[in-house]
mmCIF file with all atom_site columns, C-alpha atoms in Angstrom:
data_model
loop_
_atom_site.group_PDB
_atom_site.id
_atom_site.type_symbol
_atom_site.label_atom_id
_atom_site.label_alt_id
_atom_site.label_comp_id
_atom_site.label_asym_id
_atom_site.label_entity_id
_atom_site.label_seq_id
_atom_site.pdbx_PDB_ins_code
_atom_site.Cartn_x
_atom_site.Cartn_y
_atom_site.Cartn_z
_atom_site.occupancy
_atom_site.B_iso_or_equiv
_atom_site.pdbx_formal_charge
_atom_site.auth_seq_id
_atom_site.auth_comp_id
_atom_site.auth_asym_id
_atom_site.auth_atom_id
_atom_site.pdbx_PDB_model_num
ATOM 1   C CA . UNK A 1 1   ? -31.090 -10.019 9.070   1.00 46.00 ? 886  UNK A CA 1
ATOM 2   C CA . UNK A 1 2   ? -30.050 -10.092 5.579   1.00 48.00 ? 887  UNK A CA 1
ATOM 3   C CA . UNK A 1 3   ? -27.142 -12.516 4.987   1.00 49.00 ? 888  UNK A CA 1
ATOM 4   C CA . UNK A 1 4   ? -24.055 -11.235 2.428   1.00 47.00 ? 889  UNK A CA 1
ATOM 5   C CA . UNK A 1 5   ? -23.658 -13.488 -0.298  1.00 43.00 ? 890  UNK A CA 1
ATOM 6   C CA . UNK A 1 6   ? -20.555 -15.227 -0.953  1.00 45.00 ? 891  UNK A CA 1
ATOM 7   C CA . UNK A 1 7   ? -17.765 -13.589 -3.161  1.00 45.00 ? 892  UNK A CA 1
ATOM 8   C CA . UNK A 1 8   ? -17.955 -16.457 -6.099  1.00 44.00 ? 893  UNK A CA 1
ATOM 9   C CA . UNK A 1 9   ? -21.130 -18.213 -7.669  1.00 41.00 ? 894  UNK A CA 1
ATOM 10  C CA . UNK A 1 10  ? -20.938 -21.379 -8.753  1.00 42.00 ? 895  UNK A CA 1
ATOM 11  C CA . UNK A 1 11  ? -23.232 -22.689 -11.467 1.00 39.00 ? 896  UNK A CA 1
ATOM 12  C CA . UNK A 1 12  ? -22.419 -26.010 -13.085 1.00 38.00 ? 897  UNK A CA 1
ATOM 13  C CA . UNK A 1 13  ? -21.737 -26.798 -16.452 1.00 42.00 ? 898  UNK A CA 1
ATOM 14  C CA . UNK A 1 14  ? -20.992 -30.549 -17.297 1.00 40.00 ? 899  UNK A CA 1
ATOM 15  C CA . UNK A 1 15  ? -18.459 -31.488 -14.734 1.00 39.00 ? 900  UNK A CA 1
ATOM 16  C CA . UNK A 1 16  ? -16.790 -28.172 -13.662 1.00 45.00 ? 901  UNK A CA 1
ATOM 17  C CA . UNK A 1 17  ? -18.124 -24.889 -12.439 1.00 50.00 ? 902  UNK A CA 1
ATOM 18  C CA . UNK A 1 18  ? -18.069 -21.442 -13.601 1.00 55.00 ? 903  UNK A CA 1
ATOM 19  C CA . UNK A 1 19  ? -17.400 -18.616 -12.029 1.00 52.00 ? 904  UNK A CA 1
ATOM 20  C CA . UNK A 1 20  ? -19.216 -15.698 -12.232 1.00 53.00 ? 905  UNK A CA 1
ATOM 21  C CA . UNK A 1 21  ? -18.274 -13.069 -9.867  1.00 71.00 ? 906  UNK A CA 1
ATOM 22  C CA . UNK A 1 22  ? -14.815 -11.528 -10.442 1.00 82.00 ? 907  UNK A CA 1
ATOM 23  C CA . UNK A 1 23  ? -12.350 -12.982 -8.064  1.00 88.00 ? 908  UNK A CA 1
ATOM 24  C CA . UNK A 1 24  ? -10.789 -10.518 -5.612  1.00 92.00 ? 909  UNK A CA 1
ATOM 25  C CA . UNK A 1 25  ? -7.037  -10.400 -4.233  1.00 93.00 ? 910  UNK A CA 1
ATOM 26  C CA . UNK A 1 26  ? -8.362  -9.568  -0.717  1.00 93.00 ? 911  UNK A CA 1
ATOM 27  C CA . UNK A 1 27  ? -10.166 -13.007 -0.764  1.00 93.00 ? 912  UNK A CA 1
ATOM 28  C CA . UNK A 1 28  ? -7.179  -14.554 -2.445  1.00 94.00 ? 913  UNK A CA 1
ATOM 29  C CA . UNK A 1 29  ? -4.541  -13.566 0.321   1.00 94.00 ? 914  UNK A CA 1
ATOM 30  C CA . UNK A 1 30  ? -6.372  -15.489 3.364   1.00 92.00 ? 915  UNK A CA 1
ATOM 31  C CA . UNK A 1 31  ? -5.819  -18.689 1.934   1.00 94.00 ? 916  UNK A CA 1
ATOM 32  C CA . UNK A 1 32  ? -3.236  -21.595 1.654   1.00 95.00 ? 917  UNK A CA 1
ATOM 33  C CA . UNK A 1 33  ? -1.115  -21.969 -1.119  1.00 95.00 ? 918  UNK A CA 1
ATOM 34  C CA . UNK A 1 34  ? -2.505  -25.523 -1.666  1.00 96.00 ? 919  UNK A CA 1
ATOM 35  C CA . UNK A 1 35  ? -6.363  -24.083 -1.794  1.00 96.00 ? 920  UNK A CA 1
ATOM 36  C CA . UNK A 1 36  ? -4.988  -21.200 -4.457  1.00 97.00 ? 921  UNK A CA 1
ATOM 37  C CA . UNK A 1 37  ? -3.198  -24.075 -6.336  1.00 97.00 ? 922  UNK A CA 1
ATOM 38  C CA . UNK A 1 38  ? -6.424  -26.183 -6.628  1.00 97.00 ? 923  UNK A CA 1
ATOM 39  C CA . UNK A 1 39  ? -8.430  -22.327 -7.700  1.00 97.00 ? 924  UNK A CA 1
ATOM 40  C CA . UNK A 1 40  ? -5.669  -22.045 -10.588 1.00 97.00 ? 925  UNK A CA 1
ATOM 41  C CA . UNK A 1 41  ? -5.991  -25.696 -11.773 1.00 98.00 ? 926  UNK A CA 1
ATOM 42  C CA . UNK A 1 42  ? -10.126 -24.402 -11.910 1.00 97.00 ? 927  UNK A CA 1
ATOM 43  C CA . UNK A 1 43  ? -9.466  -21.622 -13.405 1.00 97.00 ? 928  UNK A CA 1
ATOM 44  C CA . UNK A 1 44  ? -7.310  -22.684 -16.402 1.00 97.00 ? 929  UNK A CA 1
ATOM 45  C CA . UNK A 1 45  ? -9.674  -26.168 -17.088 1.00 97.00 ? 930  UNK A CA 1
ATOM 46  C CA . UNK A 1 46  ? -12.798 -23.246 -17.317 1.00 96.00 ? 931  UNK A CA 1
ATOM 47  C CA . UNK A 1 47  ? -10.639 -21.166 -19.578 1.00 96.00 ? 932  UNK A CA 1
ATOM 48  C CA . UNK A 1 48  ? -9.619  -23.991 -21.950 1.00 96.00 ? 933  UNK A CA 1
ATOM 49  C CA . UNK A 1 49  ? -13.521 -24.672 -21.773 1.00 95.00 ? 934  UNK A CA 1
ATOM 50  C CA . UNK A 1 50  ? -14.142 -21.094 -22.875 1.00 95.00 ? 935  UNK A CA 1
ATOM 51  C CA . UNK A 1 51  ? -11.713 -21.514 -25.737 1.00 94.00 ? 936  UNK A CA 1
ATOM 52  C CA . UNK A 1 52  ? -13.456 -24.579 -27.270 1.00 94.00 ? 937  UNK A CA 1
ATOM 53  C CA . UNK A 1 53  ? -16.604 -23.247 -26.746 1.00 93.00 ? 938  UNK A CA 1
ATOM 54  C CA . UNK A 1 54  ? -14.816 -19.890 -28.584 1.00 92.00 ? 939  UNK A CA 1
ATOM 55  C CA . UNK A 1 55  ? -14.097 -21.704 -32.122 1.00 92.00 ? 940  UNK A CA 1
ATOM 56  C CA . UNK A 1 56  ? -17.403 -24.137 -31.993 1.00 91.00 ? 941  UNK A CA 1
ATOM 57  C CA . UNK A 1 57  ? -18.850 -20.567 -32.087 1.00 88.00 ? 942  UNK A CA 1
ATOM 58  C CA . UNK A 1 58  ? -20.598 -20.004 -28.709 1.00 79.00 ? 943  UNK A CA 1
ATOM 59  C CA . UNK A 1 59  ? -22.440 -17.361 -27.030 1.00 87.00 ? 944  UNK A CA 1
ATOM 60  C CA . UNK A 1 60  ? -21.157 -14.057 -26.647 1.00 87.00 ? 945  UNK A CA 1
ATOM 61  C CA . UNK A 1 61  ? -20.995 -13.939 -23.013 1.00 87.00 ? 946  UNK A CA 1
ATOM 62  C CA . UNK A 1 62  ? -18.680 -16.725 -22.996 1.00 88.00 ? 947  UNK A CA 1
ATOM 63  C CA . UNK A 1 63  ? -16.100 -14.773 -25.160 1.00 90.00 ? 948  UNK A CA 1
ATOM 64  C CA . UNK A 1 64  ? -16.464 -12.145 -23.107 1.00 92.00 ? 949  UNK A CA 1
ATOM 65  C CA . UNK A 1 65  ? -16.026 -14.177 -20.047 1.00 94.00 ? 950  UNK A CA 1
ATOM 66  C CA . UNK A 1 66  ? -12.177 -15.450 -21.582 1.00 94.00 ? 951  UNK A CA 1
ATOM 67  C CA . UNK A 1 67  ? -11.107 -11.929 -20.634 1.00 94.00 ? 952  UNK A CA 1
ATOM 68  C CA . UNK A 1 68  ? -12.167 -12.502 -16.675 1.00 95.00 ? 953  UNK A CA 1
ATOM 69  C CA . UNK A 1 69  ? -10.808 -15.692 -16.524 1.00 96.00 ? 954  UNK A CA 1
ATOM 70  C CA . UNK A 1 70  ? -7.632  -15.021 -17.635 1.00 96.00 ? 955  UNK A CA 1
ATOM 71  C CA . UNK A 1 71  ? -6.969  -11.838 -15.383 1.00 96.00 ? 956  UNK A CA 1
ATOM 72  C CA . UNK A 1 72  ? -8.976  -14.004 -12.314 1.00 96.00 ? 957  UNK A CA 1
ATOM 73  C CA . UNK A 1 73  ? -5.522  -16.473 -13.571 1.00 97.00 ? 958  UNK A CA 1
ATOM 74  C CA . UNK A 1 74  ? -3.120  -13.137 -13.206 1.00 97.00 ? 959  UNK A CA 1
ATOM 75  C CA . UNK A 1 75  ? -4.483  -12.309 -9.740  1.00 97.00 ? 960  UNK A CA 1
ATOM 76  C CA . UNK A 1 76  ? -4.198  -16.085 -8.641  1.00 97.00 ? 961  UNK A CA 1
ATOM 77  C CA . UNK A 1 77  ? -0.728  -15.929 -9.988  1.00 98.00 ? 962  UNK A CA 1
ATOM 78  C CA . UNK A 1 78  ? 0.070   -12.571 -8.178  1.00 97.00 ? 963  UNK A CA 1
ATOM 79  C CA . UNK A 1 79  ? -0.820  -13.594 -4.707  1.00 97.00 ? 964  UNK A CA 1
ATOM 80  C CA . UNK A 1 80  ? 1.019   -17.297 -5.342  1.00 97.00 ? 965  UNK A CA 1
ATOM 81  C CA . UNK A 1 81  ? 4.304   -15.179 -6.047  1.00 97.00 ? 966  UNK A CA 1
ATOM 82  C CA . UNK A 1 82  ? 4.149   -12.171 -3.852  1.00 97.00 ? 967  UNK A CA 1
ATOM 83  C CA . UNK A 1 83  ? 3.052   -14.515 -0.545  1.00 96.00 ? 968  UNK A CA 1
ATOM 84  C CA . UNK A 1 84  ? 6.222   -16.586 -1.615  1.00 96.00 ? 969  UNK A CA 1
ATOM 85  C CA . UNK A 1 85  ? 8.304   -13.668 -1.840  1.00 97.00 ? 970  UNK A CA 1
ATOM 86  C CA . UNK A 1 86  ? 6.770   -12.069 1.587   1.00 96.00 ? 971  UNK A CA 1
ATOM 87  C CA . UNK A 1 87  ? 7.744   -15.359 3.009   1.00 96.00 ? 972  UNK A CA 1
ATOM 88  C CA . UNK A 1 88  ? 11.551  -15.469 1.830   1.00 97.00 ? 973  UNK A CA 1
ATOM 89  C CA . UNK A 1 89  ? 11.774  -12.159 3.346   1.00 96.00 ? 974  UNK A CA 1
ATOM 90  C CA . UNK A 1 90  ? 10.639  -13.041 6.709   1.00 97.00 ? 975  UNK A CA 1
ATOM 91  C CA . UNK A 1 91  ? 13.635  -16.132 6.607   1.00 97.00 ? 976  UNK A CA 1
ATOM 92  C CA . UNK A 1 92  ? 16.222  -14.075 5.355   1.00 97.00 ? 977  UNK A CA 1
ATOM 93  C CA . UNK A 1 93  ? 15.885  -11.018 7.641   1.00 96.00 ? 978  UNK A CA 1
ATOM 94  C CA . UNK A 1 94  ? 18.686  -10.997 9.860   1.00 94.00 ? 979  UNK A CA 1
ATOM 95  C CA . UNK A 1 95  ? 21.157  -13.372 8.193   1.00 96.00 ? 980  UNK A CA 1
ATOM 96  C CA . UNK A 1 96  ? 24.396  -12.286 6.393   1.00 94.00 ? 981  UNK A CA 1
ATOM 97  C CA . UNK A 1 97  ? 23.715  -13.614 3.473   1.00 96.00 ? 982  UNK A CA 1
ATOM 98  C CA . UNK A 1 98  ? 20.191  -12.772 1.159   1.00 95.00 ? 983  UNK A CA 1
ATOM 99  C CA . UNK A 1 99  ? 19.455  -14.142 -2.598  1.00 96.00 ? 984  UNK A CA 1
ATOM 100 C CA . UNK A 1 100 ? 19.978  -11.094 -5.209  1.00 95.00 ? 985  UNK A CA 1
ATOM 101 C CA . UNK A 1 101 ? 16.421  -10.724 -5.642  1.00 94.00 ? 986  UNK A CA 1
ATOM 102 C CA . UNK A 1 102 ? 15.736  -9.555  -2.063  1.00 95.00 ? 987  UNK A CA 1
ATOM 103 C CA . UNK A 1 103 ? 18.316  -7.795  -1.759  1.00 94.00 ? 988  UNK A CA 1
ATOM 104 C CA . UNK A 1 104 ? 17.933  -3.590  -2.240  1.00 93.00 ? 989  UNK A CA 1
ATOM 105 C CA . UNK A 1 105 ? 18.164  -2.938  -6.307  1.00 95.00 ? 990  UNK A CA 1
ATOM 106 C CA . UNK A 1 106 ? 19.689  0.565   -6.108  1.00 94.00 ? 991  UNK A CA 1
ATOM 107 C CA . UNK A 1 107 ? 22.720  1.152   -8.793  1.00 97.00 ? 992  UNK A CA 1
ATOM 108 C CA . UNK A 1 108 ? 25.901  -0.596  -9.678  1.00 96.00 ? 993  UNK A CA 1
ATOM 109 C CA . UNK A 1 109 ? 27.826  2.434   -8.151  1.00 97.00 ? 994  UNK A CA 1
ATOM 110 C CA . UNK A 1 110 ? 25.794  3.073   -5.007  1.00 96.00 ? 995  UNK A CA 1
ATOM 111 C CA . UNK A 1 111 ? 26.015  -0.973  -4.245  1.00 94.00 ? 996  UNK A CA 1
ATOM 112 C CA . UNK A 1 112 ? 29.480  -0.658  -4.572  1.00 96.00 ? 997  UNK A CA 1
ATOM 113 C CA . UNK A 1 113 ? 29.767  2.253   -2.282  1.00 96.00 ? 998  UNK A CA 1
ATOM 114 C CA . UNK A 1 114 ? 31.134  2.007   1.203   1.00 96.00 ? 999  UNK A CA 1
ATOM 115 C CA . UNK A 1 115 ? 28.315  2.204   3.898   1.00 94.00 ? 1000 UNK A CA 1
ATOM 116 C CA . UNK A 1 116 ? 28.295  4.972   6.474   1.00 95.00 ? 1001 UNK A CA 1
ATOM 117 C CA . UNK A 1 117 ? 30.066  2.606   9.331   1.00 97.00 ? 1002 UNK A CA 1
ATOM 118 C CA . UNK A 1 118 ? 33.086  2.244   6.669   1.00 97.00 ? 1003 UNK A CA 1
ATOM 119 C CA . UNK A 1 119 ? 33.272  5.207   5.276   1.00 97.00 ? 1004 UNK A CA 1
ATOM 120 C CA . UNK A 1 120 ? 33.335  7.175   9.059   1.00 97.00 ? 1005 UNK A CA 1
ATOM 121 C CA . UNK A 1 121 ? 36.439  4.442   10.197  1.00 97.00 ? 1006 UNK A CA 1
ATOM 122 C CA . UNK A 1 122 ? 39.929  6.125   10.548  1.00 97.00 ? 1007 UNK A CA 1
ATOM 123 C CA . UNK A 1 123 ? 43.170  5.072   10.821  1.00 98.00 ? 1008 UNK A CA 1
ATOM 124 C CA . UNK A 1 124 ? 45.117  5.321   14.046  1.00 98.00 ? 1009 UNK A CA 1
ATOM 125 C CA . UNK A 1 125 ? 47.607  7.672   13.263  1.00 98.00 ? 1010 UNK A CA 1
ATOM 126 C CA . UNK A 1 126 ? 44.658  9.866   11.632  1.00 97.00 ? 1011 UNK A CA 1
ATOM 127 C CA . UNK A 1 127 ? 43.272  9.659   14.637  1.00 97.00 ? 1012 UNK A CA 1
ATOM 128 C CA . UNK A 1 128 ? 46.430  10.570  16.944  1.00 98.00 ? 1013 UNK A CA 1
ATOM 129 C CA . UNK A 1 129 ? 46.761  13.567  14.265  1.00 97.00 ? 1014 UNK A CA 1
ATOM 130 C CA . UNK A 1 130 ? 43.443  15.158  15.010  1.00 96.00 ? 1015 UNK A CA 1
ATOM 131 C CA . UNK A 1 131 ? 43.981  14.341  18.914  1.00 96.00 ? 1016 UNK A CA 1
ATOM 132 C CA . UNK A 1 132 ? 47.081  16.277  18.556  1.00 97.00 ? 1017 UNK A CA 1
ATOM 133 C CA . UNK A 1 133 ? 45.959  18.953  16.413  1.00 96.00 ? 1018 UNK A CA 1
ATOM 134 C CA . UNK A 1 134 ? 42.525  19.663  17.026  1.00 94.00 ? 1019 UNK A CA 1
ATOM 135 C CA . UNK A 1 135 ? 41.260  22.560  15.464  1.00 93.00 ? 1020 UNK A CA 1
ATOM 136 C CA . UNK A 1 136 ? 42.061  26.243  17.068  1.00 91.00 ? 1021 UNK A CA 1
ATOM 137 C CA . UNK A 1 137 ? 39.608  28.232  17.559  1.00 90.00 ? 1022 UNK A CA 1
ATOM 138 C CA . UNK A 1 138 ? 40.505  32.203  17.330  1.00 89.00 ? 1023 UNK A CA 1
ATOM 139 C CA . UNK A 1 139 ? 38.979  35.521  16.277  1.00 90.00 ? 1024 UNK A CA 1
ATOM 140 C CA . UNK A 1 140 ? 39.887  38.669  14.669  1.00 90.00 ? 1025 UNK A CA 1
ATOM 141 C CA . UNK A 1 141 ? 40.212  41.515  16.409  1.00 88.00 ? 1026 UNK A CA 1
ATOM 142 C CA . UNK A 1 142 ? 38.542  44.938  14.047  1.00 78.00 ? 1027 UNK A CA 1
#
C-alpha cells in the first residue's frame, strides 16, 4: 500500500528548514493557535533568510520562493484571525450585548430602523379603536 506523503517537506538549511510544498488552509484550520504561532515565527525567520540571500545575489529559485513564503504568511495570518473571530461569535451568541464588529453591518438607516416586534406594537386605545370598529364588510348590489 502506497503511503501519502506529508503536506510540507522539510529540507534543512543551516539551522532552520525550508518549506517546499505550498501550505494549505485546510491543514492550517486543524491546529492550535499556539502550533500556527510557532509556523508563523518559521515562516517569517525563512523569509528574512530569503531576503538576505535576495541582495547577496542568490539563486533564482530562492527569489521566486519570497513570493510563497509570504502568501504561506497571509494564509497563516487568515486562519489566526478568522478562528479568533469564529470563536468570539460562539461567546457572544445569545447575550444582549455584542462588540460592533460582530454585530450585522447593514446601513446607518436600516440599523436605526425599528425591528418587526416594535414596529407591529400598538397603543391601547388603537387597539380599543379597531376592536370597536373593525372593518365592515359589504357588497354592491348591480
Amino acid at each position: 500500500m502506497k503511503q501519502s506523503l506529508p503536506s510540507r517537506s522539510y529540507i534543512l538549511m543551516g539551522e532552520t528548514a525550508c518549506t517546499y510544498a505550498k501550505i494549505k488552509a485546510r491543514d492550517l484550520r486543524g491546529k492550535k493557535k499556539e502550533e500556527l504561532l510557532k509556523q508563523l515565527d518559521d515562516l517569517k525567520v525563512e523569509l528574512s533568510q530569503l531576503r538576505v540571500a535576495k541582495v547577496t545575489g542568490g539563486a533564482a529559485s530562492k527569489l521566486s520562493k519570497i513570493r510563497v513564503v509570504r502568501k504561506s504568511i497571509a494564509r497563516v495570518l487568515t486562519v489566526i484571525n478568522q478562528t479568533q473571530k469564529e470563536n468570539l461569535r460562539k461567546f457572544y451568541k445569545g447575550k444582549k450585548y455584542k462588540p460592533l464588529d460582530l454585530r450585522p453591518k447593514k446601513t446607518r438607516a436600516m440599523r436605526r430602523r425599528l425591528n418587526k416586534h416594535e414596529e407591529s406594537l400598538k397603543t391601547k386605545k388603537q387597539q380599543r379603536k379597531e376592536r370597536l370598529y373593525p372593518l365592515r364588510k359589504f357588497a354592491v348590489k348591480a
